[in-house]
CSV table of C-alpha atoms in Angstrom, one decimal:
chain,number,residue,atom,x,y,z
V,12,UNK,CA,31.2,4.6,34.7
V,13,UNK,CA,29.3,7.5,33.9
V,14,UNK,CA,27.6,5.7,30.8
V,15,UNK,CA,23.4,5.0,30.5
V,16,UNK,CA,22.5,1.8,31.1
V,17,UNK,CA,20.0,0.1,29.7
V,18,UNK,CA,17.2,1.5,31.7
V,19,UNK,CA,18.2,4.7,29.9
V,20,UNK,CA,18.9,6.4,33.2
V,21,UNK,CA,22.8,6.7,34.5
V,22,UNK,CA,23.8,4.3,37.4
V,23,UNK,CA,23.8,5.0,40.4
V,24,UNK,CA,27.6,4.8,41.0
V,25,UNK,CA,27.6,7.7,38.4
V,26,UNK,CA,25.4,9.6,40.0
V,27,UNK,CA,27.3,9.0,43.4
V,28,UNK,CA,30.3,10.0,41.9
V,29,UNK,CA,29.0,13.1,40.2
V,30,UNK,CA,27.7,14.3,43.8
V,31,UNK,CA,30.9,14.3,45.1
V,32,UNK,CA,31.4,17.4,42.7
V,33,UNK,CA,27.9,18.5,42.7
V,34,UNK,CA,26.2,17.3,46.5
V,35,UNK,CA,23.0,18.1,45.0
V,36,UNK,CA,23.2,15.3,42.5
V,37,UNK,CA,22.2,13.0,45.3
V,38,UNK,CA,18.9,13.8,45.3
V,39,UNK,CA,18.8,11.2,42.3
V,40,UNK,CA,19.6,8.5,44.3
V,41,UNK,CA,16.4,9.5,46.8
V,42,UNK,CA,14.1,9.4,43.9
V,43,UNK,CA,15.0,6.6,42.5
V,44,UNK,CA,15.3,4.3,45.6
V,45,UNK,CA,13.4,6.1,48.5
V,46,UNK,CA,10.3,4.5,48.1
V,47,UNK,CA,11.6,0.7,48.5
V,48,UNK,CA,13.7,1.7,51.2
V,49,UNK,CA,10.6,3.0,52.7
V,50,UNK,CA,8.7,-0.1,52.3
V,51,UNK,CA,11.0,-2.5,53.6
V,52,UNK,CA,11.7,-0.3,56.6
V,53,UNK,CA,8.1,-0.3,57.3
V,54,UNK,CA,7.7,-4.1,56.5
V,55,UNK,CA,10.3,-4.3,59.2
V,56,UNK,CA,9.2,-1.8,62.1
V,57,UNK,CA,6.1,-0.4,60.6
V,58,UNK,CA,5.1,2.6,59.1
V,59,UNK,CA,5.8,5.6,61.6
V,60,UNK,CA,9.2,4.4,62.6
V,61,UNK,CA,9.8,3.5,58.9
V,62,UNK,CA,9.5,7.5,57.9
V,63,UNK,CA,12.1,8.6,59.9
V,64,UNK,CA,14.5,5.3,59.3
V,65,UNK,CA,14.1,5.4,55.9
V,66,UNK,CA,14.6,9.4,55.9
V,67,UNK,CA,17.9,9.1,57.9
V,68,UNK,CA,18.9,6.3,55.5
V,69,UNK,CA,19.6,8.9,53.0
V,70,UNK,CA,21.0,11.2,55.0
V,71,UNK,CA,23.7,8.8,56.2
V,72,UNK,CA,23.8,7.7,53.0
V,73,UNK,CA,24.9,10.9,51.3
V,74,UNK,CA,27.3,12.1,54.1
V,75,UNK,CA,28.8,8.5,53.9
V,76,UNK,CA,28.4,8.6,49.9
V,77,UNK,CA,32.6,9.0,49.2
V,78,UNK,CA,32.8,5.4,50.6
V,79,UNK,CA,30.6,3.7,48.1
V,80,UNK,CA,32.3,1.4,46.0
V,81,UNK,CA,32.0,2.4,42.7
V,82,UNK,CA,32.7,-0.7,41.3
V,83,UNK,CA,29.1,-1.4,41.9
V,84,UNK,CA,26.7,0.1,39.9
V,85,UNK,CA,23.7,-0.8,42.2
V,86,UNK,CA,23.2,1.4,45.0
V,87,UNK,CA,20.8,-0.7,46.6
V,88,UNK,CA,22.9,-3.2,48.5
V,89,UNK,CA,24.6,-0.2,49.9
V,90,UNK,CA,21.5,1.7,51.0
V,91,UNK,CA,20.1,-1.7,52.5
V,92,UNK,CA,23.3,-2.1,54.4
V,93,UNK,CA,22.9,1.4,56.2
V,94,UNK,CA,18.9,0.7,56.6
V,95,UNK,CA,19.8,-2.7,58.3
V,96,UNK,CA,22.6,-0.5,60.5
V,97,UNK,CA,20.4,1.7,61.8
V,98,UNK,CA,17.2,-0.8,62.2
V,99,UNK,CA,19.5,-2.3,65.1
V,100,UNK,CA,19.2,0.4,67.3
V,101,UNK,CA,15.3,-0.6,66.5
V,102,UNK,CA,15.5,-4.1,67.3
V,103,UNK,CA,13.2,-4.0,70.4
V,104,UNK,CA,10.8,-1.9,68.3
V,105,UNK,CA,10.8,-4.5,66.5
V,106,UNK,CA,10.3,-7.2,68.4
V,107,UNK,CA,7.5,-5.3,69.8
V,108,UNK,CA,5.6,-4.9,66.5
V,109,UNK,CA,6.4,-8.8,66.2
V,110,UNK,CA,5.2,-9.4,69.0
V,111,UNK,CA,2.0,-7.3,69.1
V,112,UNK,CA,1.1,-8.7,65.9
V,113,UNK,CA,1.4,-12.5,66.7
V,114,UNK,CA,-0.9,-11.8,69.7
V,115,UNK,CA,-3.7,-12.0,67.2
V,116,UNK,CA,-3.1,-15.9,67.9
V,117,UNK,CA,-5.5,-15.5,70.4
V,118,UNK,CA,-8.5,-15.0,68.2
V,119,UNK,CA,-7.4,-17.5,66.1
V,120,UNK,CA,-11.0,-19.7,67.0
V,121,UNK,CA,-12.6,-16.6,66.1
V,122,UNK,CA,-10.2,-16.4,63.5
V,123,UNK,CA,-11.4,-19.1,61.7
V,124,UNK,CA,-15.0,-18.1,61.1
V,125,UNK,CA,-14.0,-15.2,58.9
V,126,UNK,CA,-11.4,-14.8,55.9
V,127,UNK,CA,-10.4,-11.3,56.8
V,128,UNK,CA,-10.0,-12.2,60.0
V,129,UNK,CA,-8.0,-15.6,58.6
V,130,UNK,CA,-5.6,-13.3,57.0
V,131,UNK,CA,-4.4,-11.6,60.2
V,132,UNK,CA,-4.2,-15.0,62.0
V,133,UNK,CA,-1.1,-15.8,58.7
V,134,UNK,CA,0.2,-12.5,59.8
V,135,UNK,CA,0.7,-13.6,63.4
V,136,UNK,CA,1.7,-16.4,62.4
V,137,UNK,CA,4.7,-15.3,60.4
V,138,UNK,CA,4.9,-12.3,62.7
V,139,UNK,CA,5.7,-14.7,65.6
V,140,UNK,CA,8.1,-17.2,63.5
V,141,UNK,CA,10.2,-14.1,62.1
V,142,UNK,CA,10.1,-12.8,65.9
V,143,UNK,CA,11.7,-16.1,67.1
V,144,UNK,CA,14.4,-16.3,64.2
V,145,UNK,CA,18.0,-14.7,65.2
V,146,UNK,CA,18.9,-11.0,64.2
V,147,UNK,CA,21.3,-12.1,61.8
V,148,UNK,CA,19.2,-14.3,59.9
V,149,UNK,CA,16.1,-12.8,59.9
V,150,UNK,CA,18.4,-10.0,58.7
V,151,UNK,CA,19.9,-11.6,56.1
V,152,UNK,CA,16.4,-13.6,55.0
V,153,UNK,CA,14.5,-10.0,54.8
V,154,UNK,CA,17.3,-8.2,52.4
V,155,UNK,CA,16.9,-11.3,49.9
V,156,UNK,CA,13.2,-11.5,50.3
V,157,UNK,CA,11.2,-7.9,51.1
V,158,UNK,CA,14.6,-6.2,49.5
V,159,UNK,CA,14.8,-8.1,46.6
V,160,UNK,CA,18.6,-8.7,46.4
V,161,UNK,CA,20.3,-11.7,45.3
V,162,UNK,CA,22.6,-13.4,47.8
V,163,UNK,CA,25.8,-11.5,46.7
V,164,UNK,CA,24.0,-8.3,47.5
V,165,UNK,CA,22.8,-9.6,50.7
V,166,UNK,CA,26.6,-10.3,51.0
V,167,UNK,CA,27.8,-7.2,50.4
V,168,UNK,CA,25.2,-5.3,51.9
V,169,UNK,CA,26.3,-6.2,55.4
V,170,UNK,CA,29.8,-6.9,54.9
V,171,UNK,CA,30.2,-10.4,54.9
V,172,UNK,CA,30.9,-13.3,52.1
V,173,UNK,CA,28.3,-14.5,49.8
V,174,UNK,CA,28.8,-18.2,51.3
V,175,UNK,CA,27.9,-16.3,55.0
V,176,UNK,CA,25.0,-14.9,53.8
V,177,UNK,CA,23.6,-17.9,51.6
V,178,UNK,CA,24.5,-20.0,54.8
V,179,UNK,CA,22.3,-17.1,56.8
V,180,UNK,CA,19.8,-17.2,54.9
V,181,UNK,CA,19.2,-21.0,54.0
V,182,UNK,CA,19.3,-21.8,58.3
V,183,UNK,CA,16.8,-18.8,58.0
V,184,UNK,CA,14.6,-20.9,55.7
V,185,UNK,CA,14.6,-23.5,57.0
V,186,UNK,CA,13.9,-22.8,60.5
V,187,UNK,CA,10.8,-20.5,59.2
V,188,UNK,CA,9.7,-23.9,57.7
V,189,UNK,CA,9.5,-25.2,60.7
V,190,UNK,CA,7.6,-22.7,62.7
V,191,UNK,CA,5.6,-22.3,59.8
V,192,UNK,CA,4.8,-25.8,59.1
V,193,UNK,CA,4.1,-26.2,63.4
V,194,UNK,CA,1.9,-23.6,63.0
V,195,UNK,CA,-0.3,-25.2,59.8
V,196,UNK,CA,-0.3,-28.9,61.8
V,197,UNK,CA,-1.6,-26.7,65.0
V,198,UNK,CA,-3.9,-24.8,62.5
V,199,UNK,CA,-5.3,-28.2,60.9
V,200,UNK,CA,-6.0,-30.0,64.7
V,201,UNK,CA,-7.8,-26.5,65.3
V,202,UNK,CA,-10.0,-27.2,62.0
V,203,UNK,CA,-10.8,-30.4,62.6
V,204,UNK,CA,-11.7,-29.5,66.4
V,205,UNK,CA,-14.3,-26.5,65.1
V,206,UNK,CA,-15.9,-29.2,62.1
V,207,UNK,CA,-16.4,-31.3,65.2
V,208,UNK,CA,-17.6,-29.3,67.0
V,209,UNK,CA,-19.4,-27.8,64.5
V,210,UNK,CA,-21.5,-31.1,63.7
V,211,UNK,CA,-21.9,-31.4,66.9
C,21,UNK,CA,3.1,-23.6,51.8
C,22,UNK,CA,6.5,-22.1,50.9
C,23,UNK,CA,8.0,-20.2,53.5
C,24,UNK,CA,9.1,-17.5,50.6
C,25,UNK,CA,5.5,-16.9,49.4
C,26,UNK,CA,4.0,-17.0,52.8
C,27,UNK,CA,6.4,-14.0,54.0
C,28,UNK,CA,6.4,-12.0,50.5
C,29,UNK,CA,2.6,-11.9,51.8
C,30,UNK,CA,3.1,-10.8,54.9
C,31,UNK,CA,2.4,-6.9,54.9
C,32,UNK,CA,1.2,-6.7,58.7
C,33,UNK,CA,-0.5,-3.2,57.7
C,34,UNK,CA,2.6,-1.6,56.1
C,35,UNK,CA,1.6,1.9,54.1
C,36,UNK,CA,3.6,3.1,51.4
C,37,UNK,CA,5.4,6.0,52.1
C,38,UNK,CA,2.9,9.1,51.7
C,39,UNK,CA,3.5,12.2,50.3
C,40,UNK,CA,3.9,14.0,53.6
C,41,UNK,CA,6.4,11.5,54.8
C,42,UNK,CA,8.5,11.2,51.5
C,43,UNK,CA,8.9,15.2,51.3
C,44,UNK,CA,9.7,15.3,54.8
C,45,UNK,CA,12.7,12.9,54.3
C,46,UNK,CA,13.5,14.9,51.0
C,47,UNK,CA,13.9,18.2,53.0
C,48,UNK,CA,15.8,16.1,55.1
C,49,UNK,CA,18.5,15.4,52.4
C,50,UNK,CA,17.8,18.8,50.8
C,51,UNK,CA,19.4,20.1,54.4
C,52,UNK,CA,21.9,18.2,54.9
C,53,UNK,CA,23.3,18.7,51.1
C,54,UNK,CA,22.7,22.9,51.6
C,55,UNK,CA,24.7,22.2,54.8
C,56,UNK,CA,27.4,20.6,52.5
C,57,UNK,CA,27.7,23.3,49.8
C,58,UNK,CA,27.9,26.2,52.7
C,59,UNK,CA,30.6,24.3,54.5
C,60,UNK,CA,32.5,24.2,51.1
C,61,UNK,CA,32.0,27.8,51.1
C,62,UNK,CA,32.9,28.4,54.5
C,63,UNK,CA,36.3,26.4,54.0
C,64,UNK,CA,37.2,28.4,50.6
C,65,UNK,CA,36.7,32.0,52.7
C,66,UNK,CA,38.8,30.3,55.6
C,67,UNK,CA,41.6,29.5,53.0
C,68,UNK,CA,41.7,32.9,51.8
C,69,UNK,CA,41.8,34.4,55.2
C,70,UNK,CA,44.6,32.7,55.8
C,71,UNK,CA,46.4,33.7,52.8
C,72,UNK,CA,45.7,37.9,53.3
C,73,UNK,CA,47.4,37.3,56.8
C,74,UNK,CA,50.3,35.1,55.6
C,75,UNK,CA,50.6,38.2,53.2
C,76,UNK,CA,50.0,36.5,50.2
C,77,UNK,CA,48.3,39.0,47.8
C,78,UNK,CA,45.2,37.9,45.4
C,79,UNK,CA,46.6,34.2,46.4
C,80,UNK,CA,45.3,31.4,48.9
C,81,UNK,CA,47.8,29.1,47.9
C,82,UNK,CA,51.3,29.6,46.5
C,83,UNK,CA,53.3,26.9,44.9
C,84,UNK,CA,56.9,27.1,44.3
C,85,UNK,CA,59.1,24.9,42.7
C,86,UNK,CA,63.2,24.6,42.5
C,87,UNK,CA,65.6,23.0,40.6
C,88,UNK,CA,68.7,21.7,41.5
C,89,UNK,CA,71.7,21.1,38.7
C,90,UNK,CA,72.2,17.4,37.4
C,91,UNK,CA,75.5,15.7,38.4
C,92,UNK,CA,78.0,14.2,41.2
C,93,UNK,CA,76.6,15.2,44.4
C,94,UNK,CA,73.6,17.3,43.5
C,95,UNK,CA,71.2,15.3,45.5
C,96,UNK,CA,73.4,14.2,48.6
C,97,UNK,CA,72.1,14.7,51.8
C,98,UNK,CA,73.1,18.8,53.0
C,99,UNK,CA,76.7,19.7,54.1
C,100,UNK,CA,75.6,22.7,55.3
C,101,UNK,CA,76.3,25.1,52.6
C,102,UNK,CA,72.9,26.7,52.1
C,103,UNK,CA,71.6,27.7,49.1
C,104,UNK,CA,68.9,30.2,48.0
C,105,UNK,CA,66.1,31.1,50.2
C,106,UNK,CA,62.7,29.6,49.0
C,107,UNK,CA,59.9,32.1,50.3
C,108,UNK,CA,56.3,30.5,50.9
C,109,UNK,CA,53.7,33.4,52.1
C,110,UNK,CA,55.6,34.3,55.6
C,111,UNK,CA,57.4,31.4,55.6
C,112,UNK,CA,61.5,31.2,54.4
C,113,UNK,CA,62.8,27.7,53.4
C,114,UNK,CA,66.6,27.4,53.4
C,115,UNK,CA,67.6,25.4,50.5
C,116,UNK,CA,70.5,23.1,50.1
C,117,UNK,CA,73.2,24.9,47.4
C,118,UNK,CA,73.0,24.5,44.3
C,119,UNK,CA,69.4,24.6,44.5
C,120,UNK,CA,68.0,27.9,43.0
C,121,UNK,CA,64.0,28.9,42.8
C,122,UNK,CA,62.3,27.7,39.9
C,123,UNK,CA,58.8,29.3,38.2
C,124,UNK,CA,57.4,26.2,36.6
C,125,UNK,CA,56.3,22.5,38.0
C,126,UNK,CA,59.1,19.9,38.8
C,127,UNK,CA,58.5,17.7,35.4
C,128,UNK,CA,56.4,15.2,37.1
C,129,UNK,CA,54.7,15.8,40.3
C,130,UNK,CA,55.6,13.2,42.6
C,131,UNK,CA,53.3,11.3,44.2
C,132,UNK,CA,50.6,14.0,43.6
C,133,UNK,CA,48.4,15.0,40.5
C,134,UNK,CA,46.9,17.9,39.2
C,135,UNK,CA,43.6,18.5,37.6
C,136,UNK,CA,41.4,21.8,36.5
C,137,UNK,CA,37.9,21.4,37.6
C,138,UNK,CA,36.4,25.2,36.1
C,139,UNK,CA,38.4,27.6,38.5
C,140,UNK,CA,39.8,25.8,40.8
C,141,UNK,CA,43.0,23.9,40.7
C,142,UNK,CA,42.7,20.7,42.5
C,143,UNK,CA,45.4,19.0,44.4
C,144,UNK,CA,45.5,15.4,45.4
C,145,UNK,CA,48.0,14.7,47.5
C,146,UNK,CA,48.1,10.7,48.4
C,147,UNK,CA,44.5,8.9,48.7
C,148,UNK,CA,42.7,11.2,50.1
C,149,UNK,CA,42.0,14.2,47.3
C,150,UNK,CA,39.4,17.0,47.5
C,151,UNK,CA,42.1,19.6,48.8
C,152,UNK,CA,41.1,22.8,46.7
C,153,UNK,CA,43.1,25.8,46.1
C,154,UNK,CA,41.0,28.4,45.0
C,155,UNK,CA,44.1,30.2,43.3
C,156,UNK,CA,46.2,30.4,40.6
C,157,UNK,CA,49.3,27.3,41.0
C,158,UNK,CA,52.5,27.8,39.5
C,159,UNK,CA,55.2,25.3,40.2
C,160,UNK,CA,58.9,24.6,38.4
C,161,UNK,CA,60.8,21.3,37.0
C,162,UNK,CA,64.3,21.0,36.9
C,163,UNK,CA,67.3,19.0,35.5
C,164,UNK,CA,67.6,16.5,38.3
C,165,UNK,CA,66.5,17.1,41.7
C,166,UNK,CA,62.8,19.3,42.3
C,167,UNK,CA,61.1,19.7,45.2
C,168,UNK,CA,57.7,21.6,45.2
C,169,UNK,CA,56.2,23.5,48.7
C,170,UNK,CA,52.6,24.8,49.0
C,171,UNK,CA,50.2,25.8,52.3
C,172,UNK,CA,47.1,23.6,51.8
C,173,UNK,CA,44.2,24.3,53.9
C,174,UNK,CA,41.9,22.5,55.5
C,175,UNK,CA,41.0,18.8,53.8
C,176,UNK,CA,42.2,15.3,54.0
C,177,UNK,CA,46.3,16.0,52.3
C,178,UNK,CA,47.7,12.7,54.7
C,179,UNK,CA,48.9,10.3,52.2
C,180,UNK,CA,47.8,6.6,53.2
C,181,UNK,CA,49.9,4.8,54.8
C,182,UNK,CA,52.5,7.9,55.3
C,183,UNK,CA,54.7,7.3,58.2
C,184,UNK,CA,54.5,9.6,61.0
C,185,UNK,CA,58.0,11.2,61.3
C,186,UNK,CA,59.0,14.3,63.4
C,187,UNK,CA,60.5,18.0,61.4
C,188,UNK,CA,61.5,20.4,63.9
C,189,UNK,CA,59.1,20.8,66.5
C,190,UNK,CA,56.2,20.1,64.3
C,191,UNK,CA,54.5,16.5,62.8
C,192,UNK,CA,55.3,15.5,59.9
C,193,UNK,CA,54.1,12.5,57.3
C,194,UNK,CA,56.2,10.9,54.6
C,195,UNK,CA,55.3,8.9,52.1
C,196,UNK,CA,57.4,7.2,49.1
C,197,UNK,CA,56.4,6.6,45.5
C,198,UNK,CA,57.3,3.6,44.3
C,199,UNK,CA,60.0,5.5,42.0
C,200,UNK,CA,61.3,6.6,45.1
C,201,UNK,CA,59.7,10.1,45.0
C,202,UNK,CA,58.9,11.7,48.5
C,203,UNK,CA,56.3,13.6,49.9
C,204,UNK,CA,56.5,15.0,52.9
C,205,UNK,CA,52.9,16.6,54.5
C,206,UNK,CA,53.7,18.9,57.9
C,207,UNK,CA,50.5,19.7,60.3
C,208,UNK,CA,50.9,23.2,61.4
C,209,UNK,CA,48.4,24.7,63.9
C,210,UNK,CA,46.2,27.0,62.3
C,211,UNK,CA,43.7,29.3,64.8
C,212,UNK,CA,40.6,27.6,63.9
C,213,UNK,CA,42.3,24.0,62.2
C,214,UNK,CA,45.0,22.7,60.7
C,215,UNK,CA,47.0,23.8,57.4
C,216,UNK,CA,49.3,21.7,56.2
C,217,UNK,CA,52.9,22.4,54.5
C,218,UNK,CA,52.9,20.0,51.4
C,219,UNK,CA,56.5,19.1,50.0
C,220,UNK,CA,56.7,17.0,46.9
C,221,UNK,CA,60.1,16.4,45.8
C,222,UNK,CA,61.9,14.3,42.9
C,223,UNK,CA,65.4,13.0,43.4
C,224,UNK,CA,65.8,14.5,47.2
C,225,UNK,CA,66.6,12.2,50.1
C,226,UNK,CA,64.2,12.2,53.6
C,227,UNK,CA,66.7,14.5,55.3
C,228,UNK,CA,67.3,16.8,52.7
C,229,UNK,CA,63.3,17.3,52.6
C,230,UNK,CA,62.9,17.3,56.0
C,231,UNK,CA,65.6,19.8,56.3
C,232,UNK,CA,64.1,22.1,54.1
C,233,UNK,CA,60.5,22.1,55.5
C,234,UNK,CA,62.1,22.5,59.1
C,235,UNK,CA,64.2,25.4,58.2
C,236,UNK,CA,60.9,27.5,57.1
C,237,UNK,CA,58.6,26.8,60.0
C,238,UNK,CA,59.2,28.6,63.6
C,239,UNK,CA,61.0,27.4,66.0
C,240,UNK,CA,58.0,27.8,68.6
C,241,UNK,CA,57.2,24.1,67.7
C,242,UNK,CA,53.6,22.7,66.2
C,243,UNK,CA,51.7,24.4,69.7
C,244,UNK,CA,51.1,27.4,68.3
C,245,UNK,CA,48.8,28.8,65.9
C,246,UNK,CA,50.9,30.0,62.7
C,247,UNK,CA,48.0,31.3,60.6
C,248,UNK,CA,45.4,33.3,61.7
C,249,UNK,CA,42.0,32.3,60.2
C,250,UNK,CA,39.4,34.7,59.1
């Protein structure tokens, strides 16, 4: 348990265990994973909510830390798990921020006529297809995409079985796809619309 | 356009933590570990209040263990006959006969281990460890029948899955090993908590152990407060 991996740097069940003895260990686990907590949170709500999420993550995290399961190394599952947790008490923030962003639809004409401009018409885009997706998949879909963890992790990152949160998170796909692809047949009438109109 | 790619895109103006934000979420943690370390402190000098006014000289925790002679009858249940007196801070334990006070550990203690961890003995009692006696722990085997008492304070000393059973006026929780060793955990009402009167015996049935601890603890019932914290 308390060998060095091959990163040459102790796992993080180690270093859990160790703070049990010595609390202070913990600040390990911050350094090492604080920053992609941060950026998923932020990904998720945006950046000012994300400092104080992401900061309370740890806290919880630490005071919580004698129920980690040691059998797995990887404490990012189990820090994911508590970030999703405490995003629920977020969720209308974040349907807000959703929200607000897909409202950029409505310069999508303008949109058109200017790549940077292009690029915020994807973001509301995906910004209204992730708003429209159910809390438990866009969940589930977020963990295995913006966190990085493999279905399993998803799994046991919110406490359910692996063939829950494949299931979650292949409905979640799938019904992206479909906004998604709505969006891009809207997006190419819109295109042929402007050339016409463009030619005039 | 994969859906996968198009939302591994999708950054809607997200920042990377800054260094403002990330060392205000490290003092965050810094805090609530400092609050940790003074609570343990806190605890240790409530434990050795309570052993000054339980009388207990230079010692927070005292551990006692007595033997009982092998043979026909040794372990049955009490008749009555009492034994020797088994003395626990301010607390007096009647012991069945034949039983007489021992200096060292009963052989194997049941259900319980102990470990050193630099000066501090640790006892784990059950599932739930992390009950430290700052003090020195002497215990007793014996041929046959042992039982072990100690005054733990504060910490989680509730074996899992102990029944809930009544001793005297007080609550009790037994558990059984699976070689049939009990241990028997008392809550008693400390001014500021809980302490708990840990029994670990080898070879004793339930009522002899619950007998014993009953015979030590006041009469007053689990209301009041036995132990005065400081």
């Amino acid at each position: 348990m308390d060998g060095i991996g091959a990163s040459g740097r102790k796992p993080d069940a180690a270093v859990i265990e160790e703070s049990l003895r010595e609390p202070d260990r913990f600040t390990a686990v911050f350094e090492r994973h604080f920053p992609a907590i941060h950026r998923y949170l932020a990904r998720r709500v945006g950046s000012g909510p994300a400092d104080d999420l992401a900061a309370d993550v740890f806290v919880v995290a630490f005071e919580r830390r004698s129920s980690f399961q040691q059998t797995a190394n990887d404490a990012r599952p189990w820090l994911y798990g508590i970030a999703t947790n405490l995003l629920r008490g977020h969720h209308r923030a974040e349907q807000r921020r959703l929200g607000a962003v897909a409202l950029l639809r409505a310069n999508d004409d303008i949109a058109a006529l200017d790549a940077q401009v292009a690029e915020l018409g994807e973001r509301a885009r995906v910004a209204h297809a992730l708003s429209l997706l159910e809390a438990e998949q866009r969940d589930a879909l977020l963990l295995h995409v913006w966190g990085g963890l493999t279905h399993s992790e998803v799994a046991a990152s919110l406490g359910i079985p692996q063939g829950t949160a494949a299931s979650r998170i292949a409905r979640a796909r799938a019904r992206l796809r479909d906004l998604l692809g709505s969006d891009e047949a809207r997006e190419k009438d819109l295109t042929v619309l402007r050339r016409e109109r463009d030619d005039g | 356009m994969d859906e996968l790619e198009t939302l591994e895109r999708f950054e809607a103006g997200v920042a990377a933590a800054d260094e403002v934000a990330t060392s205000v979420a490290r003092e965050r943690l810094r805090a609530a570990i400092a609050a940790e370390v003074a609570d343990r402190r806190r605890t240790g000098g409530r434990r050795r209040g309570a052993a000054y006014a339980a009388g207990v000289a230079g010692a927070i925790a005292l551990v006692v263990a007595l033997a009982v002679p092998s043979g026909p009858g040794a372990h049955a249940p009490s008749t009555g006959k009492q034994g020797a007196v088994l003395e626990l801070a301010s607390l007096h334990f009647s012991l069945p006969s034949g039983f007489v006070p021992r200096d060292t550990a009963c052989a194997t203690p049941p259900s319980a281990s102990l470990s050193q961890d630099g000066n501090q003995a640790v006892h784990q009692v059950g599932a739930n460890p992390e009950t430290v006696l700052q003090a020195m722990r002497s215990a007793a085997s014996a041929d046959g029948g042992c039982v072990e008492v100690e005054l733990a304070a504060g910490g989680d000393v509730v074996p899992a899955g102990a029944t809930e059973i009544a001793v005297g006026g007080y609550t009790g929780y037994l558990s059984t090993a699976a070689n049939g060793d009990l241990t028997l955990v008392v809550a008693i009402p400390a001014t500021d908590g809980t302490d708990y009167l840990v029994l670990a015996s080898e070879g004793l049935t339930q009522q002899q152990l619950v007998e014993i601890a009953a015979s030590g603890l006041p009469t007053s019932g689990g209301n009041q407060p036995m132990f005065a914290h400081h």
